PDB file of C-alpha atoms in Angstrom:
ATOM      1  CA  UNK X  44       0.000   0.000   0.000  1.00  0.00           C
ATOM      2  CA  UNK X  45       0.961   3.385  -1.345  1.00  0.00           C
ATOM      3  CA  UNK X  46       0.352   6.760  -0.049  1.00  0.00           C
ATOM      4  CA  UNK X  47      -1.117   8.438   2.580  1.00  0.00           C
ATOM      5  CA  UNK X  48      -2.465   6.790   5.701  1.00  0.00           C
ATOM      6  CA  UNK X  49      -6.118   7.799   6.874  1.00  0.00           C
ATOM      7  CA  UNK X  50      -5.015   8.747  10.599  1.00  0.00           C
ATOM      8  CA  UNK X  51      -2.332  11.461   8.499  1.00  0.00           C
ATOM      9  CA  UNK X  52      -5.401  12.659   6.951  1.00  0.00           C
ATOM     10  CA  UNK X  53      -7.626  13.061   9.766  1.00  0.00           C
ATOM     11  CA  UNK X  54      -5.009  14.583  11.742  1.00  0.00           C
ATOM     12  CA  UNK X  55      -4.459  17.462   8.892  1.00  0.00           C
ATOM     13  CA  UNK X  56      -8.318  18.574   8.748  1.00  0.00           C
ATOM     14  CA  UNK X  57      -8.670  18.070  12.099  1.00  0.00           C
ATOM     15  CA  UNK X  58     -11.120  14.961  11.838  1.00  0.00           C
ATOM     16  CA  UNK X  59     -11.882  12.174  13.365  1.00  0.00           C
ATOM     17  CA  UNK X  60     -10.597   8.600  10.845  1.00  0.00           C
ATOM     18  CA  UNK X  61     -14.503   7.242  10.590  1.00  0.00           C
ATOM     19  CA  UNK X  62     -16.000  10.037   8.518  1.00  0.00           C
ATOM     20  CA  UNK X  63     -12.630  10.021   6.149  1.00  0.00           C
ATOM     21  CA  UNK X  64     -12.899   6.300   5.621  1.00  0.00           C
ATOM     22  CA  UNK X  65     -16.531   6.721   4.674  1.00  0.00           C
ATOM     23  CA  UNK X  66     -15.204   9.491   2.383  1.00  0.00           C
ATOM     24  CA  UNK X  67     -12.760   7.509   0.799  1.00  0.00           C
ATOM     25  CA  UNK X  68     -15.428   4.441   0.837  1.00  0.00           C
ATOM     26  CA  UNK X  69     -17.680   6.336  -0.658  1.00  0.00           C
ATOM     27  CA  UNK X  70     -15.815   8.097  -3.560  1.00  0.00           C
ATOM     28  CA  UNK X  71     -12.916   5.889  -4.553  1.00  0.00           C
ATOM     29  CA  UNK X  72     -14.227   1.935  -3.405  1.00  0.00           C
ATOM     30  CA  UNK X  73     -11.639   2.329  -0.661  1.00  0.00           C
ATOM     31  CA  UNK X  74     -11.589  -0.586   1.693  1.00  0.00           C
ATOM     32  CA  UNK X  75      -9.644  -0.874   5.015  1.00  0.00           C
ATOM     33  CA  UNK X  76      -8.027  -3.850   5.624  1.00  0.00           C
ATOM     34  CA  UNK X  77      -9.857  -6.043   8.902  1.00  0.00           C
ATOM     35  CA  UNK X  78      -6.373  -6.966  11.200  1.00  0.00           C
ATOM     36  CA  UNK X  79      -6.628 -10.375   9.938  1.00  0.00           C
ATOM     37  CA  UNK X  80      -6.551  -9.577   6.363  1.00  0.00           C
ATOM     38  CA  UNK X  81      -3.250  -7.024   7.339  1.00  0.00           C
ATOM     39  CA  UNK X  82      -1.192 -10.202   8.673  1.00  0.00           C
ATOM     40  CA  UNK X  83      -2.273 -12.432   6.023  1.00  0.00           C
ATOM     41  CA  UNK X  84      -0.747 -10.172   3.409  1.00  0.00           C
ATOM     42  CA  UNK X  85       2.094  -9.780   5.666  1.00  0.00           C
ATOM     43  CA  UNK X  86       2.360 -13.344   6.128  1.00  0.00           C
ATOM     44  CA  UNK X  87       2.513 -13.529   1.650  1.00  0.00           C
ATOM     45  CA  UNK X  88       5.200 -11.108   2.149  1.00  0.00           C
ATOM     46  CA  UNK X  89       6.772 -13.623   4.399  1.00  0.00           C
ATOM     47  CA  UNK X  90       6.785 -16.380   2.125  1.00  0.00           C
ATOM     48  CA  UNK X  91       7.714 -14.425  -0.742  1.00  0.00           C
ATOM     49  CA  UNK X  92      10.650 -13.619   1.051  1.00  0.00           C
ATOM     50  CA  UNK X  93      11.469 -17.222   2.352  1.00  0.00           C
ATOM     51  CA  UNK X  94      11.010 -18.622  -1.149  1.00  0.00           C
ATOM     52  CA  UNK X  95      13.960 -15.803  -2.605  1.00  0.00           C
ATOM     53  CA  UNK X  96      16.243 -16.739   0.253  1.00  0.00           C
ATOM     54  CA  UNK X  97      15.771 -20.668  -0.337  1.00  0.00           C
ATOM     55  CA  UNK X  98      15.987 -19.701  -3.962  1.00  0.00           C
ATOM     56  CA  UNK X  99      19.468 -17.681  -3.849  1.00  0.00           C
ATOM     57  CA  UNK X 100      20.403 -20.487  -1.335  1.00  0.00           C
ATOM     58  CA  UNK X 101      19.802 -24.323  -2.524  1.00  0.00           C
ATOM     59  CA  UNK X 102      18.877 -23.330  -6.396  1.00  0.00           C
ATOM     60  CA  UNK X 103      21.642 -20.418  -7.144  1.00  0.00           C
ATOM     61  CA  UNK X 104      24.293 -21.345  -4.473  1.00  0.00           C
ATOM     62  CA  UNK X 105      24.692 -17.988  -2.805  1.00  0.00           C
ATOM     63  CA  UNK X 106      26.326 -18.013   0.295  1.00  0.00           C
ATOM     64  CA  UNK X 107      24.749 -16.372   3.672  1.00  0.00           C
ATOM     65  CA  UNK X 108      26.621 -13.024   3.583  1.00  0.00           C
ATOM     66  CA  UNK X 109      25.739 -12.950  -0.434  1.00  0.00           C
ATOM     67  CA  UNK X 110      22.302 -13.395   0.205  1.00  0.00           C
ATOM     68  CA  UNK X 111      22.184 -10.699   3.307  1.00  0.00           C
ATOM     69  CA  UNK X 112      23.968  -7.697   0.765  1.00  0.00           C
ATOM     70  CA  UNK X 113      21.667  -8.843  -1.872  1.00  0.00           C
ATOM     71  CA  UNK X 114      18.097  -8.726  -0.285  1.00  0.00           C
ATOM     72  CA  UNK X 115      19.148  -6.399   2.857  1.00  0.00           C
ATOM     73  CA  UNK X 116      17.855  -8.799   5.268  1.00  0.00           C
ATOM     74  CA  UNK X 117      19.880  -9.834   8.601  1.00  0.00           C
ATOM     75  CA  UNK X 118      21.591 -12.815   8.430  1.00  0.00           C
ATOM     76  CA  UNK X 119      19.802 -14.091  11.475  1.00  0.00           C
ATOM     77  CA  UNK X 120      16.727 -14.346   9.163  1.00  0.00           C
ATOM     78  CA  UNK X 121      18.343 -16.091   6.674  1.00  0.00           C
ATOM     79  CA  UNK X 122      19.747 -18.677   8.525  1.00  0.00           C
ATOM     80  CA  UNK X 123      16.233 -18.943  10.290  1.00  0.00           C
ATOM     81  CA  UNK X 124      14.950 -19.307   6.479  1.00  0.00           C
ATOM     82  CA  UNK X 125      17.695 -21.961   5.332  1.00  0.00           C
ATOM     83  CA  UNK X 126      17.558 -24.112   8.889  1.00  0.00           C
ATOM     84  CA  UNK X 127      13.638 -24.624   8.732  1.00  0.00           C
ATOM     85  CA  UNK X 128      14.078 -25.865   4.748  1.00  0.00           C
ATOM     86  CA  UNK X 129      16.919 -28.384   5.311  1.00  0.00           C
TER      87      UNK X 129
END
């Protein structure tokens, strides 16, 4: 998700975030994500992840430190990533 957040909104015109969700609602099909549909698409963020580190990994043969400076992720979750595929 791009842009600005609701609560950024409200707190510029001095509103409350209910009627600009309507607003948006209303005008654009806006739809807020319930909190369960937020860490599902977290959770496909997850696995898209996992499946580029096992990828670089087992497939391409990029080592640990490779994989951290190419996808800017900590080598503690890489290893974590590599340990629960083997």
């Amino acid at each position: 998700r791009e842009g600005v957040s609701i609560s950024k909104i409200a707190r510029t015109m001095g509103r409350t975030n209910k009627p600009i969700t309507k607003v948006l609602i209303d005008l654009a099909g806006y739809k807020q994500l319930s909190r369960q549909d937020r860490l599902d698409e977290m959770k496909r963020g997850e696995e898209g992840r996992d499946e580029r580190i096992r990828h670089a990994y087992f497939v391409e043969g990029k080592s640990i430190n490779q994989i951290t400076k190419i996808f800017h992720h900590d080598h503690h979750t890489v290893r974590r990533v590599i340990s629960l595929a083997e």
